[in-house]
Every structure is written in structure tokens, then in C-alpha cells.
Coordinates of C-alpha atoms and ligand atoms in Angstrom, one line a residue:
M1 CA -0.5 -3.2 63.1
I2 CA -2.5 -5.0 61.4
S3 CA -5.8 -5.9 59.8
S4 CA -7.7 -5.6 63.2
D5 CA -7.1 -1.8 62.8
F6 CA -10.0 -1.9 60.4
L7 CA -12.3 -3.8 62.6
G8 CA -15.7 -2.1 62.9
K9 CA -14.5 1.0 61.1
S10 CA -15.5 2.7 57.9
F11 CA -13.0 2.9 55.1
I12 CA -13.7 6.0 53.1
S13 CA -10.3 7.5 52.3
V14 CA -6.7 6.5 51.8
D15 CA -5.8 9.0 54.5
Q16 CA -7.0 6.4 57.0
I17 CA -4.0 4.2 56.1
T18 CA -1.3 5.3 58.5
S19 CA 1.4 2.8 58.1
R20 CA 3.1 0.3 55.8
V21 CA 2.4 -2.4 58.3
Q22 CA -1.3 -2.0 58.0
L23 CA -1.0 -2.3 54.3
D24 CA 1.2 -5.4 54.6
S25 CA -1.4 -7.0 56.8
L26 CA -4.0 -6.5 54.0
F27 CA -1.6 -7.8 51.4
L28 CA -1.1 -11.0 53.5
L29 CA -4.9 -11.4 53.8
A30 CA -5.3 -10.8 50.1
D31 CA -2.7 -13.5 49.4
A32 CA -4.6 -15.9 51.6
M33 CA -7.9 -15.1 49.8
G34 CA -6.1 -15.9 46.5
V35 CA -5.5 -19.4 47.7
G36 CA -9.2 -19.8 48.6
V37 CA -10.2 -18.5 45.1
D38 CA -7.7 -20.7 43.3
T39 CA -9.0 -23.8 45.1
H40 CA -12.7 -22.9 44.6
T41 CA -13.4 -22.6 48.3
T42 CA -16.2 -20.6 49.7
L43 CA -14.9 -19.4 53.1
Q44 CA -17.4 -19.3 55.9
S45 CA -16.0 -16.3 57.9
L46 CA -18.9 -14.0 57.2
V47 CA -21.7 -16.4 57.4
G48 CA -24.7 -14.7 59.2
M49 CA -23.4 -11.2 58.2
T50 CA -25.1 -9.0 55.6
V51 CA -23.3 -6.7 53.1
A52 CA -25.4 -4.0 51.4
I53 CA -23.9 -2.6 48.1
L54 CA -25.5 0.7 46.9
F55 CA -24.2 2.1 43.6
Y56 CA -25.4 5.5 42.3
Q57 CA -22.9 5.4 39.3
P58 CA -22.2 2.8 36.7
S59 CA -19.7 0.0 37.5
T60 CA -18.7 -3.4 36.2
R61 CA -15.5 -4.4 38.2
T62 CA -16.1 -2.6 41.5
F63 CA -19.7 -3.8 41.8
S64 CA -19.1 -7.4 40.7
S65 CA -15.9 -7.8 42.8
F66 CA -17.5 -6.5 46.0
E67 CA -20.5 -8.8 45.5
A68 CA -18.3 -11.8 44.7
A69 CA -16.0 -10.9 47.6
A70 CA -18.9 -10.9 50.1
R71 CA -20.4 -14.1 48.7
R72 CA -17.1 -15.9 48.7
L73 CA -16.8 -15.1 52.4
G74 CA -20.3 -16.6 53.1
A75 CA -22.1 -13.3 53.6
T76 CA -25.6 -12.5 52.5
V77 CA -25.6 -9.7 49.9
I78 CA -28.1 -7.1 49.1
A79 CA -26.7 -5.3 46.0
I80 CA -28.6 -2.5 44.3
H81 CA -27.2 -1.0 41.1
G82 CA -28.8 2.1 39.6
M83 CA -29.8 3.6 42.9
D84 CA -30.2 6.9 41.1
H85 CA -32.9 5.4 38.8
Y86 CA -34.6 2.6 40.7
S87 CA -34.8 3.7 44.3
S88 CA -36.7 6.4 46.2
V89 CA -33.7 8.7 45.3
S90 CA -35.6 9.4 42.1
K91 CA -38.6 10.6 44.3
G92 CA -36.2 13.0 46.0
E93 CA -35.0 11.0 49.0
T94 CA -31.7 12.3 50.5
L95 CA -28.6 10.2 50.8
D96 CA -28.8 10.2 54.6
D97 CA -32.3 8.9 54.7
T98 CA -31.4 6.2 52.2
I99 CA -28.5 5.0 54.3
R100 CA -30.7 4.9 57.4
S101 CA -33.3 3.0 55.5
I102 CA -31.0 0.4 54.0
Y103 CA -29.6 -0.3 57.5
Q104 CA -33.1 -0.8 58.8
T105 CA -34.5 -2.8 56.0
T106 CA -31.6 -5.1 55.4
G107 CA -29.9 -5.4 58.8
A108 CA -26.6 -4.7 56.9
D109 CA -23.4 -5.1 58.8
V110 CA -21.5 -2.9 56.3
I111 CA -22.6 -0.6 53.5
I112 CA -20.6 -0.3 50.3
L113 CA -21.3 3.1 48.6
R114 CA -20.5 4.5 45.2
H115 CA -21.9 8.0 44.6
P116 CA -21.2 11.0 42.4
D117 CA -20.8 13.5 45.3
N118 CA -17.3 14.2 46.6
D119 CA -18.5 14.2 50.2
S120 CA -21.0 11.3 49.9
S121 CA -19.0 8.9 52.1
E122 CA -18.7 11.5 54.9
V123 CA -22.5 12.1 54.7
A124 CA -23.1 8.4 54.9
V125 CA -20.7 7.9 57.8
R126 CA -22.5 10.5 59.9
V127 CA -25.8 8.7 59.9
S128 CA -24.8 5.1 59.4
P129 CA -24.8 2.8 62.5
V130 CA -22.5 0.4 60.6
P131 CA -19.2 0.9 58.7
I132 CA -19.3 2.5 55.3
V133 CA -16.9 1.6 52.5
N134 CA -16.3 4.2 49.8
A135 CA -16.4 2.4 46.4
G136 CA -15.8 5.7 44.6
S137 CA -16.9 9.3 45.6
G138 CA -17.3 11.9 42.9
T139 CA -14.0 13.1 41.5
K140 CA -12.3 12.8 44.8
E141 CA -11.5 9.3 46.1
H142 CA -11.5 5.7 45.2
P143 CA -9.7 4.2 48.1
T144 CA -10.3 0.5 47.5
Q145 CA -9.1 0.9 43.9
A146 CA -5.9 2.4 45.4
L147 CA -5.5 -0.6 47.6
L148 CA -5.9 -3.1 44.8
D149 CA -3.7 -1.0 42.5
L150 CA -0.9 -1.1 45.1
Y151 CA -1.4 -4.8 45.6
T152 CA -1.1 -5.2 41.9
I153 CA 2.2 -3.2 41.9
Y154 CA 3.5 -5.2 44.8
T155 CA 2.7 -8.6 43.2
Q156 CA 4.0 -7.6 39.8
M157 CA 7.1 -5.5 40.7
G158 CA 7.9 -7.0 44.1
R159 CA 8.1 -3.6 45.8
I160 CA 6.2 -0.3 46.4
D161 CA 9.3 1.8 46.9
N162 CA 11.6 3.6 44.4
L163 CA 9.1 3.4 41.6
R164 CA 9.0 5.8 38.7
M165 CA 5.3 6.2 38.2
V166 CA 3.8 7.8 35.0
M167 CA 0.2 8.7 35.4
V168 CA -1.5 9.5 32.0
G169 CA -4.9 10.9 31.0
D170 CA -7.7 12.7 32.8
L171 CA -5.9 13.7 36.1
K172 CA -8.5 16.4 36.8
Y173 CA -11.7 14.4 37.1
G174 CA -10.2 10.9 37.5
R175 CA -10.4 9.7 41.1
T176 CA -8.2 6.7 40.9
I177 CA -5.0 8.5 40.4
K178 CA -5.6 10.8 43.3
S179 CA -6.1 8.0 45.8
L180 CA -3.3 5.9 44.4
T181 CA -0.7 8.7 44.4
K182 CA -1.7 9.8 48.0
L183 CA -1.4 6.2 49.2
L184 CA 1.9 5.7 47.6
V185 CA 3.5 8.7 49.2
K186 CA 2.2 7.6 52.5
V187 CA 3.4 4.0 52.6
G188 CA 6.2 3.9 50.0
K189 CA 9.6 5.5 49.9
G190 CA 11.5 7.2 47.1
N191 CA 8.6 7.1 44.5
S192 CA 8.5 9.8 41.8
F193 CA 5.6 10.8 39.7
T194 CA 5.3 12.1 36.1
F195 CA 1.8 13.4 35.4
V196 CA 0.9 13.4 31.7
S197 CA -2.3 15.1 30.7
P198 CA -3.8 17.7 28.4
K199 CA -3.4 21.1 30.0
E200 CA -7.2 21.3 30.6
L201 CA -7.1 18.0 32.5
S202 CA -4.1 18.6 34.7
A203 CA -4.1 17.2 38.3
P204 CA -5.4 19.6 41.0
Q205 CA -2.6 21.8 42.4
E206 CA -3.5 20.6 45.9
L207 CA -2.6 17.1 45.0
I208 CA 0.7 18.1 43.4
A209 CA 1.5 20.2 46.5
H210 CA 0.5 17.4 48.8
L211 CA 2.8 14.9 47.0
A212 CA 5.7 17.4 47.0
N213 CA 5.2 18.2 50.7
N214 CA 5.6 14.5 51.3
K215 CA 9.0 14.5 49.6
A216 CA 7.9 13.0 46.3
K217 CA 9.5 14.2 43.1
V218 CA 6.6 15.4 40.8
V219 CA 6.8 16.5 37.2
E220 CA 3.9 17.7 35.1
R221 CA 3.9 17.2 31.3
H222 CA 1.5 17.8 28.5
A223 CA 3.1 15.3 26.1
M224 CA 4.4 11.7 26.6
G225 CA 7.9 12.8 25.5
S226 CA 10.5 10.4 26.8
S227 CA 8.6 9.6 30.1
L228 CA 7.8 6.1 29.1
Q229 CA 11.4 5.1 28.5
S230 CA 12.3 5.4 32.2
A231 CA 8.9 4.3 33.7
D232 CA 8.4 1.4 36.1
V233 CA 4.6 1.8 36.1
V234 CA 2.5 3.5 33.4
Y235 CA -1.0 4.1 34.8
M236 CA -3.4 5.0 32.0
T237 CA -6.8 6.5 32.6
R238 CA -9.9 7.3 30.6
V239 CA -11.1 10.9 29.9
Q240 CA -14.1 11.0 32.1
K241 CA -17.0 11.8 29.8
E242 CA -19.7 11.9 32.5
W243 CA -18.2 15.0 34.1
F244 CA -18.0 16.9 30.7
V245 CA -21.7 15.9 30.2
A246 CA -22.6 17.2 33.6
E247 CA -20.9 20.5 32.9
G248 CA -22.4 20.8 29.4
K249 CA -18.9 20.5 27.8
L250 CA -19.3 17.6 25.4
N251 CA -17.4 19.4 22.6
E252 CA -14.4 19.7 24.9
Y253 CA -14.6 16.0 25.6
E254 CA -14.6 15.2 21.9
H255 CA -11.6 17.3 21.5
L256 CA -9.6 15.8 24.4
K257 CA -10.7 12.2 24.5
N258 CA -7.9 10.8 22.3
A259 CA -5.2 13.1 23.6
F260 CA -3.1 10.2 24.8
V261 CA -3.3 6.8 23.2
L262 CA -1.0 3.9 24.1
D263 CA -0.1 1.7 21.2
S264 CA 2.4 -1.1 20.8
T265 CA 5.1 1.2 19.5
L266 CA 4.9 3.4 22.6
A267 CA 4.5 0.4 24.9
N268 CA 7.7 -1.1 23.6
Q269 CA 9.6 2.0 24.5
M270 CA 9.0 1.1 28.2
P271 CA 11.7 -0.9 30.0
K272 CA 11.1 -4.7 29.7
K273 CA 10.2 -5.1 33.4
A274 CA 7.8 -2.1 33.5
I275 CA 4.1 -2.6 33.8
I276 CA 1.0 -1.0 32.2
M277 CA -2.0 -0.5 34.5
H278 CA -5.5 0.9 33.9
P279 CA -8.4 0.9 36.4
L280 CA -10.8 0.3 33.4
P281 CA -13.0 0.8 31.6
R282 CA -10.9 1.8 28.7
V283 CA -12.5 3.7 25.8
G284 CA -9.7 3.9 23.3
E285 CA -6.7 5.1 25.4
I286 CA -5.0 1.7 25.2
L287 CA -5.2 0.0 21.9
H288 CA -6.2 -3.7 21.9
E289 CA -2.9 -4.6 20.3
V290 CA -1.2 -3.7 23.6
D291 CA -3.2 -6.5 25.5
T292 CA -0.6 -9.2 24.5
N293 CA 2.3 -7.0 25.5
P294 CA 4.0 -8.7 28.5
R295 CA 4.0 -5.4 30.3
A296 CA 0.1 -5.2 30.2
V297 CA -1.2 -6.1 33.6
Y298 CA -4.7 -4.4 33.6
F299 CA -6.6 -7.7 33.4
K300 CA -4.6 -9.2 36.3
Q301 CA -5.3 -5.9 38.1
M302 CA -9.0 -6.9 38.3
R303 CA -8.3 -10.1 40.1
S304 CA -6.4 -8.0 42.7
G305 CA -9.8 -6.2 43.1
L306 CA -11.5 -9.4 44.1
L307 CA -8.8 -10.5 46.6
M308 CA -8.3 -7.0 48.1
R309 CA -12.0 -6.5 48.6
M310 CA -12.3 -9.9 50.3
A311 CA -9.4 -8.9 52.5
L312 CA -11.0 -5.6 53.4
L313 CA -14.4 -7.0 54.1
Q314 CA -12.8 -9.7 56.4
A315 CA -10.7 -7.0 58.1
I316 CA -13.7 -4.7 58.7
L317 CA -16.1 -7.4 59.8
K318 CA -13.9 -9.8 61.6
G319 CA -10.5 -8.1 62.2
Ligands
LIG1 C1 -12.8 3.9 37.8 C2 -13.8 4.7 38.6 O1 -15.0 4.4 38.7 O2 -13.4 5.8 39.0 N1 -13.3 2.6 37.5 C3 -13.2 1.5 38.4 O3 -13.7 1.6 39.5 N2 -12.4 0.5 38.0 C4 -12.2 4.5 36.6 C5 -13.1 5.0 35.5 O4 -14.3 4.9 35.6 O5 -12.5 5.5 34.6

């Protein structure tokens, strides 16, 4: 199955995706949503439903695409950005009380949550009478980004199997690469991973072990070397300044922030059919000169975000 697997359920981790068939059903729904968007059609499937969007961390793409997705399906949207500054959280309210309150005050049918704590989605699920969607939790998970990343790979490469993935940048704090690689080993076959990062920003060993236990070939590198020449997908990420700030390590950030920068010369080493992805925002790790390279798909990737989030909201609220 099938998109009805998601009906009435929270979606807080890629671990909840259990089969390729489930993923294919979301891809099909996303394709259908694309037709609606292309023809400027507002679908009516969620009329009468309310989607609450609570963000405790900054966001451009995830916030706007969830809001647009809900509105394009006809739902009423209550979207609050800057929860950490502008809500009672600044008075000391706990996340569980906030979730209970938002349910009562808005009558939400689903709550989309982005929060700096790794376990925030689990906390929210425990008290929420309606499904929770994790729009980014701490340094741990970003499951809807993983879905849209995989949909991008599928639409651009025509497959999610036998891919040579090169993941570059902040693999310690970055949450997107963790969700994406875990999802890929679950639903894809024969994919291999080269992790390229400064030593200080290496991927957690539990992640490496998890991928290896799931039969994926994983290599760790601290230099690009020749990895780009045999890549199918190069997934660049930003060094996550906010976590250095939180840990009082701004000097270390300054030292590491430009460790890996993709320019045209490096991009042109990649096979012609390979693609360059980035969850964005970028802060220097992909030079603007790369934007016109035919391999660059990071702008198209954002459109996948709109379509996949429409598909997911539809699947959770209507099946
Ligand atoms: C990512 C995130 O929030 O983890 N952004 C996004 O949702 N597209 C990546 C990042 O902030 O670097």
C-alpha cells in the first residue's frame, strides 16, 4: 500500500516508511498535484479542514511550501512563524501545553511542527489529539525533506536504486542527510554513499552503522578527492552555524564554514547525467556560477517540496 497508510497518522520519522509501494503512492499523488499546480487549479479536497503550522526555527521553503500546499488543497491555514519569540513560549510555556492549546484554539486537523529539540515531535505526538507532521526536529530528522529529496531524485534520474550518492558538508549537525540516507537504504536497492566532511563534522557513527547494517556501501572522506567523478547525486549542505552558536563555538564555525565549496570546475568533473542537490539555504558552499550548470537541480528541488507536501497532507487528511 498506499497513501491510505498515512490516513489519520502522524508523520514524524522516515522510519515510518516501510515499503517502496508506500513511497510510490506518494510519488503518484505528487505527480497529480503537479498537474493541479501547472493548471493554476485550487483543489477542494481539504475544504473545511484546518492546518496549523508552528515554527520555532527559521525557515523559508518548508514554511511557505506547507502553507501553499494546505491552501492549494482548500484548507484553512493558521501559520505561526517565530513561535520562540512571539508566543507564550517566551513566557515559559512548555511544548506540550502549546500543542494542546493550538489544537483547542484553532480546531486544527493536523499540526506541522518545526522545533530545535530532537525529541520535539515525539513530545507533540504524546499530547496531540490530531496528527503531527515533523517539519524538522533538532539535528535529528527532517522527514518531509527526505520525501521531497527522493521525489526530486526520482523525477530527475528516473530511479532511486543503484545510485552513487556523495553527501557533502555538515554531516554532524545537518538533519537532512540523516533522513535522506536512512530513507534511501529502506526503499532503494544497491545505493552507495560517500560522506565528505571536515573531520569535526563527520556523520554520527550510529548513522554509518545503520546504513552499513542495511547493506549499503559507505565510505567516509575528509576531502572531495575523486568522489565527484563517479557521482550520480552530489548533495551539498550548509555548515549549520546555529548549533555552533548554541555551543559557544563560533570560532570553530568560522574555521569550518568554507571547508567544501562547489564551483564550476568541480561541478564539471561530475558525469554529465549527474545532479547537484541542496536543501537550501546555501551560504557559500555552492557558488552562484554553478546555478546555470545543467546538473544543478536545487531550484527544481523546491518545487518538489510543494508537490510532496500537498501529497502528504492529502494522504494524512483524506487517505
Ligand atoms: C534545512 C533544514 O532546516 O534542516 N532547510 C530546509 O528545510 N530546506 C537545511 C538547512 O537549514 O541547512
